[in-house]
Short mmCIF file of C-alpha atoms in Angstrom, two decimals:
data_model
loop_
_atom_site.label_atom_id
_atom_site.label_comp_id
_atom_site.label_asym_id
_atom_site.label_seq_id
_atom_site.Cartn_x
_atom_site.Cartn_y
_atom_site.Cartn_z
CA UNK A 1 -0.51 0.06 0.21
CA UNK A 2 1.54 3.83 -0.38
CA UNK A 3 1.69 6.63 2.13
CA UNK A 4 -1.38 7.65 2.93
CA UNK A 5 -2.65 10.35 1.33
CA UNK A 6 -1.87 8.35 -2.16
CA UNK A 7 -4.56 6.85 -4.14
CA UNK A 8 -2.41 5.78 -6.01
CA UNK A 9 -0.99 1.89 -5.92
CA UNK A 10 1.56 0.49 -8.52
CA UNK A 11 1.22 -2.65 -10.39
CA UNK A 12 3.06 -6.15 -10.38
CA UNK A 13 4.23 -5.39 -14.04
CA UNK A 14 4.70 -1.61 -13.39
CA UNK A 15 7.21 -3.19 -10.53
CA UNK A 16 8.65 -5.38 -13.20
CA UNK A 17 9.31 -3.18 -14.98
CA UNK A 18 11.48 -0.80 -13.03
CA UNK A 19 13.20 -3.69 -12.52
CA UNK A 20 16.83 -3.08 -13.88
CA UNK A 21 15.96 0.19 -16.68
CA UNK A 22 18.58 1.84 -16.45
CA UNK A 23 17.94 5.45 -17.84
CA UNK A 24 20.72 7.21 -17.95
CA UNK A 25 19.60 10.26 -15.74
CA UNK A 26 21.44 9.92 -12.71
CA UNK A 27 19.66 11.56 -9.91
CA UNK A 28 20.84 13.17 -6.68
CA UNK A 29 18.39 13.92 -4.73
CA UNK A 30 18.58 16.30 -1.13
CA UNK A 31 17.06 15.77 1.65
CA UNK A 32 16.76 17.86 4.33
CA UNK A 33 15.03 16.46 7.58
CA UNK A 34 13.81 16.97 11.11
CA UNK A 35 16.46 14.41 13.38
CA UNK A 36 13.34 12.36 14.67
CA UNK A 37 14.15 8.34 15.15
CA UNK A 38 12.27 6.61 11.59
CA UNK A 39 12.88 9.46 9.28
CA UNK A 40 15.21 7.42 6.64
CA UNK A 41 12.56 4.25 7.66
CA UNK A 42 9.68 6.77 5.39
CA UNK A 43 12.02 7.98 2.71
CA UNK A 44 13.51 4.69 1.38
CA UNK A 45 10.45 2.59 1.86
CA UNK A 46 8.40 5.74 -0.23
CA UNK A 47 11.45 4.56 -2.63
CA UNK A 48 10.92 0.96 -2.75
CA UNK A 49 6.89 1.19 -2.87
CA UNK A 50 7.49 3.00 -5.78
CA UNK A 51 9.64 1.36 -7.99
CA UNK A 52 13.18 3.46 -7.07
CA UNK A 53 16.23 1.44 -6.37
CA UNK A 54 18.62 3.14 -4.27
CA UNK A 55 22.14 3.16 -5.69
CA UNK A 56 23.98 6.01 -2.63
CA UNK A 57 22.50 6.82 0.05
CA UNK A 58 24.22 8.49 2.50
CA UNK A 59 23.15 10.38 5.75
CA UNK A 60 25.28 12.97 8.15
CA UNK A 61 23.83 16.46 10.08
CA UNK A 62 23.67 19.91 9.02
CA UNK A 63 24.84 23.01 10.89
CA UNK A 64 21.87 23.03 13.18
CA UNK A 65 21.85 19.59 14.97
CA UNK A 66 17.67 19.63 15.26
CA UNK A 67 18.33 18.21 11.15
CA UNK A 68 19.75 16.36 8.67
CA UNK A 69 20.40 15.43 5.39
CA UNK A 70 19.96 12.35 3.59
CA UNK A 71 21.22 12.42 -0.26
CA UNK A 72 20.15 9.74 -2.71
CA UNK A 73 21.24 9.43 -6.08
CA UNK A 74 19.62 6.86 -8.10
CA UNK A 75 18.60 6.53 -11.37
CA UNK A 76 15.72 7.11 -13.08
CA UNK A 77 14.22 4.46 -13.79
CA UNK A 78 10.55 4.37 -15.91
CA UNK A 79 9.08 6.77 -13.54
CA UNK A 80 9.38 9.44 -13.21
CA UNK A 81 11.72 11.47 -9.76
CA UNK A 82 8.71 13.84 -9.47
CA UNK A 83 6.11 11.25 -8.26
CA UNK A 84 8.32 10.73 -5.63
CA UNK A 85 9.14 14.23 -3.75
CA UNK A 86 5.44 14.69 -4.30
CA UNK A 87 5.21 11.99 -1.95
CA UNK A 88 8.08 12.66 0.11
CA UNK A 89 6.71 16.92 1.16
CA UNK A 90 3.83 14.51 2.09
CA UNK A 91 6.30 13.47 5.38
CA UNK A 92 5.71 15.20 8.57
CA UNK A 93 9.15 15.01 9.57
CA UNK A 94 10.34 16.28 5.69
CA UNK A 95 11.62 19.75 4.98
CA UNK A 96 13.32 19.82 1.84
CA UNK A 97 13.79 18.49 -1.13
CA UNK A 98 16.44 19.60 -3.95
CA UNK A 99 16.87 16.16 -7.48
CA UNK A 100 20.20 18.39 -8.27
CA UNK A 101 21.11 19.97 -10.80
CA UNK A 102 24.53 17.71 -11.96
CA UNK A 103 26.66 20.87 -13.33
CA UNK A 104 24.92 23.04 -10.82
CA UNK A 105 26.41 20.48 -8.46
CA UNK A 106 29.24 18.68 -6.09
CA UNK A 107 29.64 15.11 -5.47
CA UNK A 108 31.67 13.69 -4.30
CA UNK A 109 32.53 9.49 -2.09
CA UNK A 110 34.78 8.13 0.78
CA UNK A 111 35.86 4.48 -0.25
CA UNK A 112 38.15 2.63 2.11
CA UNK A 113 40.51 -0.03 0.10
CA UNK A 114 42.18 -2.98 1.97
CA UNK A 115 45.00 -4.33 -0.68
CA UNK A 116 46.47 -7.18 -1.33
CA UNK A 117 50.45 -5.62 -1.48
CA UNK A 118 53.39 -7.79 -0.66
CA UNK A 119 56.57 -7.72 -2.36
CA UNK A 120 57.54 -5.73 -5.72
CA UNK A 121 53.42 -5.76 -6.12
CA UNK A 122 53.90 -3.08 -2.45
CA UNK A 123 55.85 -0.12 -4.96
CA UNK A 124 52.83 -0.75 -7.24
CA UNK A 125 50.05 0.25 -5.08
CA UNK A 126 52.14 3.43 -3.88
CA UNK A 127 52.06 4.81 -6.82
CA UNK A 128 48.77 4.48 -8.06
CA UNK A 129 48.02 5.90 -5.08
CA UNK A 130 49.82 8.26 -5.66
CA UNK A 131 48.72 9.53 -8.58
CA UNK A 132 44.58 8.90 -7.87
CA UNK A 133 45.57 10.98 -4.11
CA UNK A 134 45.11 8.42 -2.38
CA UNK A 135 46.50 8.71 1.25
CA UNK A 136 48.12 5.40 2.13
CA UNK A 137 46.09 5.03 6.54
CA UNK A 138 47.91 1.00 7.49
CA UNK A 139 50.89 -0.56 5.40
CA UNK A 140 50.27 -3.89 7.22
CA UNK A 141 53.68 -6.89 5.88
CA UNK A 142 50.41 -8.08 2.57
CA UNK A 143 48.41 -5.43 2.95
CA UNK A 144 47.86 -1.92 2.14
CA UNK A 145 44.83 0.86 2.49
CA UNK A 146 43.67 3.77 1.18
CA UNK A 147 41.78 6.02 1.61
CA UNK A 148 40.09 7.49 -1.71
CA UNK A 149 38.09 10.72 -2.03
CA UNK A 150 36.48 12.43 -5.16
CA UNK A 151 33.67 11.56 -7.92
CA UNK A 152 32.55 7.97 -8.24
CA UNK A 153 34.39 7.36 -11.52
CA UNK A 154 37.41 8.48 -9.56
CA UNK A 155 36.52 5.78 -7.52
CA UNK A 156 35.58 3.33 -9.63
CA UNK A 157 39.05 4.18 -11.86
CA UNK A 158 41.17 3.52 -8.93
CA UNK A 159 39.22 0.25 -7.40
CA UNK A 160 39.63 -0.96 -11.55
CA UNK A 161 43.22 -0.39 -11.27
CA UNK A 162 44.39 -2.01 -8.10
CA UNK A 163 41.50 -5.14 -8.33
CA UNK A 164 43.69 -7.22 -10.33
CA UNK A 165 46.35 -7.03 -7.74
CA UNK A 166 43.89 -8.75 -4.90
CA UNK A 167 40.98 -6.04 -3.47
CA UNK A 168 40.53 -7.56 0.08
CA UNK A 169 37.83 -5.48 1.05
CA UNK A 170 36.56 -2.19 -0.01
CA UNK A 171 33.86 -0.03 2.04
CA UNK A 172 32.28 2.87 0.20
CA UNK A 173 30.09 5.34 1.78
CA UNK A 174 27.28 6.63 -1.20
CA UNK A 175 27.30 10.84 -2.48
CA UNK A 176 26.95 13.73 -1.27
CA UNK A 177 26.28 17.05 -2.90
CA UNK A 178 25.27 20.46 -2.70
CA UNK A 179 25.20 23.30 -4.55
CA UNK A 180 27.47 25.25 -6.35
CA UNK A 181 27.82 28.96 -5.03
CA UNK A 182 25.33 31.22 -2.75
CA UNK A 183 22.60 28.93 -2.83
CA UNK A 184 21.18 26.53 -0.17
CA UNK A 185 20.89 22.45 -0.96
#
């Protein structure tokens, strides 16, 4: 069943059609919410019920301790994003929603990579880290942990280069974003 106040329900055919469909239009949605329990669950549930797959999700405090910012990245899929944003506005704890335009937005992600690096491979992995401006945060006899920030493309390129050495483990935060200039996000 939909969110309270919604009259339309998705049919199984519409839901099946949305799964795995990529439009190529990546959306970065910034949602300013009250810092209360259960808000994130309601937001994620609304997207799930509408057939959207959330690619990344990051939540953190803002300059006002009573508020948090939820940043979602997702593919436009077959359902227009404005349908979901209208439903988000009806949630009690949601204060502001912006579908950020990529050209007017600064977006970054943080990732940690644990890479197998013993013997001669260690120097190569360290050189790749230097090229990508990744910070080596831990070194053991058999591995290196590198911290890297940047765009998704930069992090994916780094991953492709270190994977052949033996990618032991990886953790990514998901994108956070802010609008350029003086406009508020």
